[in-house]
Amino acid sequence: MEFQIKQFSELSIFELYQILQLRSEVFVVEQDCVYQDIDFKDQKAFHVLGYKNEKIIAYTRIFKPGDYFENASIGRVVVKESERKFRYGHELMKVSIEAIKSKYHQDKITISAQLYLKKFYESHGFIQIGETYLEDGIPHIRMDRN
């Protein structure tokens, strides 16, 4: 997989369409969750795009401190369902963490993680902070990485 990191203004219309399609496919359809994905935060973020065969199959968006949480953050972590067996999520997280270090010069990262992915994020150095909460009807936990 090849990764690119772009600001919102650098995304082509085709790339933006692929990103929104992938996020909708996973977060709305697969997870059966009706929520407002387009939240006007994309414009503040850097977008980490994972390409395979010229198609975006993995994605995150990263934020500088204060734009989402007090710390830098990673959100909308997604890998196309048919590609998860290749464990691209781990590569995606490594690239996203490195992007925060290079773009924002930060080590401390906060995420709002779906509870069922706790062990996945722990494998990347995140620890749970506080109790479980519902976000868009799905159990989440705050996790920090120092």
Coordinates of N, CA and C in Angstrom, one line a residue:
M1 N 0.8 -1.2 0.0 CA 0.0 0.0 0.0 C 0.9 1.2 0.0
E2 N 0.4 2.2 -0.7 CA 1.1 3.5 -0.8 C 0.3 4.6 0.0
F3 N 1.0 5.4 0.7 CA 0.4 6.4 1.5 C 0.7 7.8 1.0
Q4 N -0.3 8.7 1.0 CA -0.1 10.1 0.8 C -0.8 10.9 1.9
I5 N -0.2 12.0 2.2 CA -0.8 12.9 3.3 C -1.0 14.2 2.6
K6 N -2.3 14.7 2.7 CA -2.7 15.9 2.0 C -3.6 16.8 2.9
Q7 N -3.4 18.1 2.7 CA -4.4 19.0 3.4 C -5.7 18.9 2.6
F8 N -6.8 19.4 3.1 CA -8.1 19.4 2.5 C -8.0 20.1 1.1
S9 N -7.4 21.2 1.0 CA -7.3 22.0 -0.2 C -6.5 21.2 -1.3
E10 N -5.7 20.3 -0.9 CA -4.9 19.5 -1.9 C -5.6 18.3 -2.5
L11 N -6.7 17.9 -1.8 CA -7.5 16.7 -2.3 C -8.2 17.0 -3.6
S12 N -8.1 16.1 -4.5 CA -8.9 16.3 -5.8 C -10.3 15.9 -5.5
I13 N -11.2 16.3 -6.3 CA -12.6 16.0 -6.2 C -12.8 14.5 -6.2
F14 N -12.1 13.8 -7.0 CA -12.1 12.3 -7.1 C -11.7 11.7 -5.7
E15 N -10.6 12.2 -5.2 CA -10.1 11.7 -3.9 C -11.1 12.0 -2.8
L16 N -11.7 13.2 -2.7 CA -12.7 13.5 -1.7 C -13.9 12.6 -1.9
Y17 N -14.3 12.3 -3.1 CA -15.4 11.4 -3.3 C -15.1 10.0 -2.8
Q18 N -13.9 9.5 -3.1 CA -13.5 8.2 -2.6 C -13.5 8.1 -1.1
I19 N -13.0 9.2 -0.5 CA -12.9 9.2 1.0 C -14.3 9.2 1.6
L20 N -15.2 10.0 1.1 CA -16.5 10.1 1.7 C -17.3 8.8 1.4
Q21 N -17.0 8.2 0.2 CA -17.7 6.9 -0.1 C -17.2 5.8 0.9
L22 N -15.9 5.7 1.2 CA -15.3 4.7 2.1 C -15.9 5.0 3.5
R23 N -15.9 6.2 3.9 CA -16.4 6.5 5.3 C -17.8 6.1 5.4
S24 N -18.6 6.4 4.4 CA -20.0 6.1 4.4 C -20.3 4.6 4.4
E25 N -19.5 3.9 3.5 CA -19.6 2.4 3.4 C -19.4 1.7 4.7
V26 N -18.4 2.2 5.5 CA -18.0 1.5 6.8 C -18.8 2.1 7.9
F27 N -18.8 3.4 8.1 CA -19.4 4.0 9.3 C -20.9 4.1 9.3
V28 N -21.5 4.2 8.1 CA -22.9 4.3 8.1 C -23.6 3.0 7.7
V29 N -23.1 2.4 6.6 CA -23.8 1.1 6.1 C -23.3 -0.1 6.9
E30 N -22.0 -0.4 6.9 CA -21.6 -1.6 7.6 C -21.9 -1.6 9.1
Q31 N -21.7 -0.4 9.7 CA -22.0 -0.3 11.2 C -23.4 0.1 11.5
D32 N -24.2 0.2 10.5 CA -25.6 0.5 10.6 C -25.8 1.7 11.6
C33 N -25.2 2.8 11.3 CA -25.2 3.9 12.2 C -25.5 5.2 11.4
V34 N -26.6 5.8 11.6 CA -27.0 7.0 10.9 C -26.4 8.2 11.7
Y35 N -25.4 8.9 11.2 CA -24.8 10.0 11.8 C -24.3 11.0 10.8
Q36 N -23.9 12.2 11.3 CA -23.5 13.2 10.4 C -22.0 13.1 10.2
D37 N -21.5 12.4 9.2 CA -20.1 12.2 8.9 C -19.4 13.5 8.4
I38 N -20.1 14.3 7.6 CA -19.6 15.5 7.1 C -19.8 16.6 8.1
D39 N -18.7 16.9 8.8 CA -18.8 17.7 10.1 C -18.1 19.0 10.0
F40 N -17.6 19.4 8.9 CA -16.8 20.7 8.7 C -15.5 20.6 9.5
K41 N -15.0 19.5 9.9 CA -13.7 19.3 10.5 C -12.7 18.9 9.4
D42 N -13.1 18.4 8.3 CA -12.2 17.9 7.3 C -11.3 19.0 6.8
Q43 N -11.8 20.2 6.8 CA -11.0 21.4 6.3 C -9.9 21.7 7.2
K44 N -9.9 21.3 8.5 CA -8.8 21.6 9.4 C -7.8 20.5 9.4
A45 N -8.1 19.3 8.9 CA -7.3 18.1 9.1 C -6.3 17.9 7.9
F46 N -5.3 17.2 8.2 CA -4.5 16.5 7.2 C -5.1 15.2 7.0
H47 N -5.1 14.7 5.8 CA -5.8 13.4 5.4 C -4.7 12.4 5.0
V48 N -4.8 11.3 5.6 CA -3.8 10.2 5.4 C -4.6 9.2 4.5
L49 N -4.1 9.1 3.3 CA -4.7 8.3 2.2 C -3.9 7.0 2.0
G50 N -4.5 5.8 2.1 CA -3.8 4.6 1.8 C -4.4 4.0 0.5
Y51 N -3.5 4.0 -0.5 CA -3.9 3.6 -1.9 C -3.4 2.1 -2.1
K52 N -4.3 1.4 -2.8 CA -4.0 0.1 -3.3 C -4.6 0.0 -4.7
N53 N -3.8 -0.3 -5.7 CA -4.3 -0.3 -7.1 C -5.0 1.0 -7.5
E54 N -4.4 2.1 -7.0 CA -4.9 3.4 -7.4 C -6.3 3.7 -6.8
K55 N -6.7 3.0 -5.8 CA -8.0 3.3 -5.0 C -7.7 3.5 -3.6
I56 N -8.4 4.4 -2.9 CA -8.2 4.6 -1.5 C -9.0 3.5 -0.8
I57 N -8.2 2.7 0.0 CA -8.8 1.6 0.7 C -8.6 1.8 2.2
A58 N -7.8 2.8 2.6 CA -7.5 3.0 4.0 C -7.4 4.5 4.2
Y59 N -7.8 5.0 5.4 CA -7.9 6.5 5.6 C -7.9 6.8 7.0
T60 N -7.3 8.0 7.4 CA -7.5 8.7 8.6 C -7.4 10.1 8.4
R61 N -7.9 10.9 9.3 CA -7.6 12.3 9.3 C -7.0 12.7 10.6
I62 N -6.0 13.6 10.6 CA -5.2 14.0 11.8 C -5.4 15.4 12.0
F63 N -5.4 15.8 13.3 CA -5.6 17.2 13.8 C -4.5 17.6 14.7
K64 N -4.2 18.9 14.6 CA -3.2 19.5 15.5 C -3.9 19.7 16.9
P65 N -3.1 19.9 17.9 CA -3.7 20.1 19.2 C -4.7 21.3 19.2
G66 N -5.9 21.1 19.8 CA -6.9 22.1 19.9 C -7.9 22.1 18.8
D67 N -7.7 21.4 17.7 CA -8.7 21.4 16.6 C -9.8 20.3 16.9
Y68 N -9.5 19.3 17.7 CA -10.5 18.3 18.0 C -10.5 18.0 19.5
F69 N -9.3 17.6 20.0 CA -9.1 17.4 21.4 C -8.0 18.4 21.8
E70 N -7.7 18.5 23.1 CA -6.6 19.3 23.6 C -5.3 18.9 23.0
N71 N -5.1 17.6 22.8 CA -3.9 17.0 22.2 C -4.1 16.8 20.7
A72 N -3.1 16.5 20.0 CA -3.2 16.1 18.6 C -4.1 14.9 18.5
S73 N -4.7 14.6 17.4 CA -5.6 13.5 17.4 C -5.7 12.9 16.0
I74 N -6.2 11.6 16.0 CA -6.4 10.8 14.8 C -7.9 10.4 14.8
G75 N -8.6 10.6 13.7 CA -10.0 10.2 13.6 C -10.3 9.6 12.3
R76 N -11.6 9.1 12.3 CA -12.1 8.5 11.1 C -11.2 7.4 10.5
V77 N -10.7 6.6 11.4 CA -9.8 5.5 11.1 C -10.6 4.4 10.4
V78 N -10.3 4.1 9.1 CA -11.1 3.2 8.3 C -10.3 2.5 7.3
V79 N -10.6 1.2 7.2 CA -10.0 0.3 6.1 C -11.2 -0.4 5.5
K80 N -11.2 -0.4 4.2 CA -12.3 -1.1 3.5 C -12.4 -2.6 4.0
E81 N -13.6 -3.0 4.2 CA -13.8 -4.4 4.8 C -13.1 -5.5 4.1
S82 N -13.1 -5.5 2.8 CA -12.4 -6.6 2.0 C -10.9 -6.6 2.1
E83 N -10.3 -5.5 2.6 CA -8.9 -5.3 2.7 C -8.4 -5.5 4.2
R84 N -9.2 -5.7 5.1 CA -8.8 -5.8 6.5 C -8.0 -7.0 6.8
K85 N -8.2 -8.1 6.1 CA -7.5 -9.3 6.3 C -6.0 -9.2 6.1
F86 N -5.6 -8.1 5.4 CA -4.2 -7.8 5.2 C -3.5 -7.0 6.3
R87 N -4.3 -6.6 7.3 CA -3.8 -5.9 8.5 C -3.3 -4.5 8.1
Y88 N -3.9 -3.9 7.1 CA -3.5 -2.5 6.7 C -3.8 -1.5 7.8
G89 N -4.7 -1.8 8.7 CA -5.0 -0.9 9.8 C -3.7 -0.5 10.6
H90 N -2.9 -1.5 10.8 CA -1.7 -1.3 11.6 C -0.7 -0.4 10.9
E91 N -0.6 -0.6 9.6 CA 0.3 0.3 8.8 C -0.3 1.7 8.7
L92 N -1.6 1.8 8.6 CA -2.3 3.1 8.6 C -2.1 3.9 9.9
M93 N -2.1 3.2 11.0 CA -1.9 3.8 12.3 C -0.5 4.3 12.5
K94 N 0.5 3.5 12.0 CA 1.9 3.9 12.1 C 2.2 5.1 11.3
V95 N 1.6 5.1 10.1 CA 1.8 6.3 9.2 C 1.1 7.5 9.8
S96 N 0.0 7.4 10.4 CA -0.8 8.5 11.0 C -0.1 9.1 12.2
I97 N 0.5 8.2 13.0 CA 1.2 8.6 14.2 C 2.5 9.4 13.8
E98 N 3.2 8.9 12.8 CA 4.4 9.5 12.2 C 4.0 10.9 11.6
A99 N 2.9 10.9 11.0 CA 2.4 12.2 10.3 C 2.2 13.3 11.4
I100 N 1.6 12.9 12.5 CA 1.4 13.8 13.6 C 2.7 14.4 14.1
K101 N 3.7 13.4 14.2 CA 5.0 13.9 14.7 C 5.7 14.8 13.7
S102 N 5.6 14.5 12.4 CA 6.2 15.4 11.4 C 5.5 16.7 11.1
K103 N 4.2 16.6 11.1 CA 3.4 17.8 10.7 C 3.2 18.8 11.9
Y104 N 3.0 18.2 13.1 CA 2.6 19.0 14.3 C 3.7 19.0 15.4
H105 N 4.7 18.1 15.2 CA 5.8 18.0 16.2 C 5.3 17.7 17.6
Q106 N 4.3 16.7 17.6 CA 3.7 16.3 18.8 C 3.9 14.8 19.0
D107 N 3.9 14.4 20.3 CA 4.0 13.0 20.6 C 2.7 12.5 21.3
K108 N 2.1 13.4 22.0 CA 0.8 13.1 22.8 C -0.4 13.2 21.8
I109 N -1.1 12.0 21.7 CA -2.2 11.9 20.8 C -3.4 11.4 21.6
T110 N -4.6 12.0 21.3 CA -5.9 11.5 21.9 C -6.8 11.0 20.7
I111 N -7.4 9.9 21.0 CA -8.4 9.4 20.1 C -9.7 9.1 20.8
S112 N -10.8 9.1 20.1 CA -12.1 8.5 20.5 C -12.3 7.2 19.8
A113 N -12.0 6.1 20.5 CA -12.0 4.8 19.9 C -13.2 4.0 20.1
Q114 N -13.7 3.3 19.1 CA -14.7 2.4 19.3 C -14.2 1.3 20.3
L115 N -15.0 1.0 21.3 CA -14.6 0.1 22.3 C -14.1 -1.3 21.8
Y116 N -14.7 -1.8 20.8 CA -14.3 -3.1 20.3 C -12.9 -3.1 19.7
L117 N -12.4 -1.9 19.4 CA -11.0 -1.8 18.9 C -9.9 -1.5 19.9
K118 N -10.3 -1.6 21.2 CA -9.4 -1.2 22.3 C -8.0 -1.9 22.1
K119 N -8.0 -3.2 21.9 CA -6.7 -4.0 21.8 C -5.9 -3.6 20.6
F120 N -6.6 -3.3 19.5 CA -5.9 -2.8 18.3 C -5.2 -1.5 18.7
Y121 N -5.8 -0.5 19.3 CA -5.2 0.7 19.6 C -4.1 0.6 20.7
E122 N -4.3 -0.3 21.6 CA -3.3 -0.6 22.7 C -2.0 -1.1 22.0
S123 N -2.2 -1.8 20.9 CA -1.0 -2.4 20.2 C -0.2 -1.2 19.6
H124 N -0.7 0.0 19.5 CA -0.1 1.1 19.0 C 0.3 2.2 20.1
G125 N 0.2 1.7 21.4 CA 0.7 2.5 22.5 C -0.4 3.4 23.1
F126 N -1.6 3.2 22.8 CA -2.7 4.0 23.4 C -3.2 3.3 24.6
I127 N -3.6 4.1 25.6 CA -4.2 3.6 26.9 C -5.5 4.2 27.1
Q128 N -6.4 3.4 27.7 CA -7.8 4.0 27.9 C -7.7 5.0 29.0
I129 N -8.5 6.1 28.8 CA -8.6 7.2 29.8 C -10.1 7.3 30.1
G130 N -10.5 7.0 31.3 CA -11.9 7.2 31.7 C -12.8 6.0 31.3
E131 N -14.1 6.3 31.4 CA -15.1 5.3 31.2 C -15.6 5.2 29.8
T132 N -16.4 4.2 29.5 CA -17.0 4.0 28.2 C -18.1 5.1 28.0
Y133 N -18.3 5.6 26.8 CA -19.4 6.5 26.5 C -20.0 6.2 25.2
L134 N -21.2 6.7 24.9 CA -21.8 6.4 23.6 C -21.5 7.6 22.7
E135 N -21.1 7.3 21.5 CA -21.0 8.4 20.5 C -21.7 7.8 19.3
D136 N -22.7 8.5 18.9 CA -23.6 8.1 17.7 C -24.1 6.7 18.0
G137 N -24.4 6.4 19.2 CA -25.0 5.1 19.6 C -24.1 3.9 19.7
I138 N -22.8 4.2 19.5 CA -21.7 3.1 19.5 C -20.8 3.4 20.8
P139 N -20.5 2.3 21.6 CA -19.6 2.5 22.7 C -18.2 2.9 22.3
H140 N -17.7 3.9 22.9 CA -16.4 4.5 22.6 C -15.7 4.7 23.9
I141 N -14.3 4.8 23.8 CA -13.5 5.2 24.9 C -12.5 6.2 24.4
R142 N -12.1 7.1 25.4 CA -11.0 8.0 25.1 C -9.7 7.2 25.3
M143 N -8.8 7.4 24.4 CA -7.5 6.7 24.5 C -6.4 7.8 24.2
D144 N -5.3 7.7 25.0 CA -4.2 8.6 24.9 C -2.9 7.9 24.6
R145 N -2.0 8.5 23.9 CA -0.7 7.9 23.6 C 0.3 9.1 23.9
N146 N 1.3 8.7 24.7 CA 2.3 9.7 25.1 C 3.6 9.6 24.3

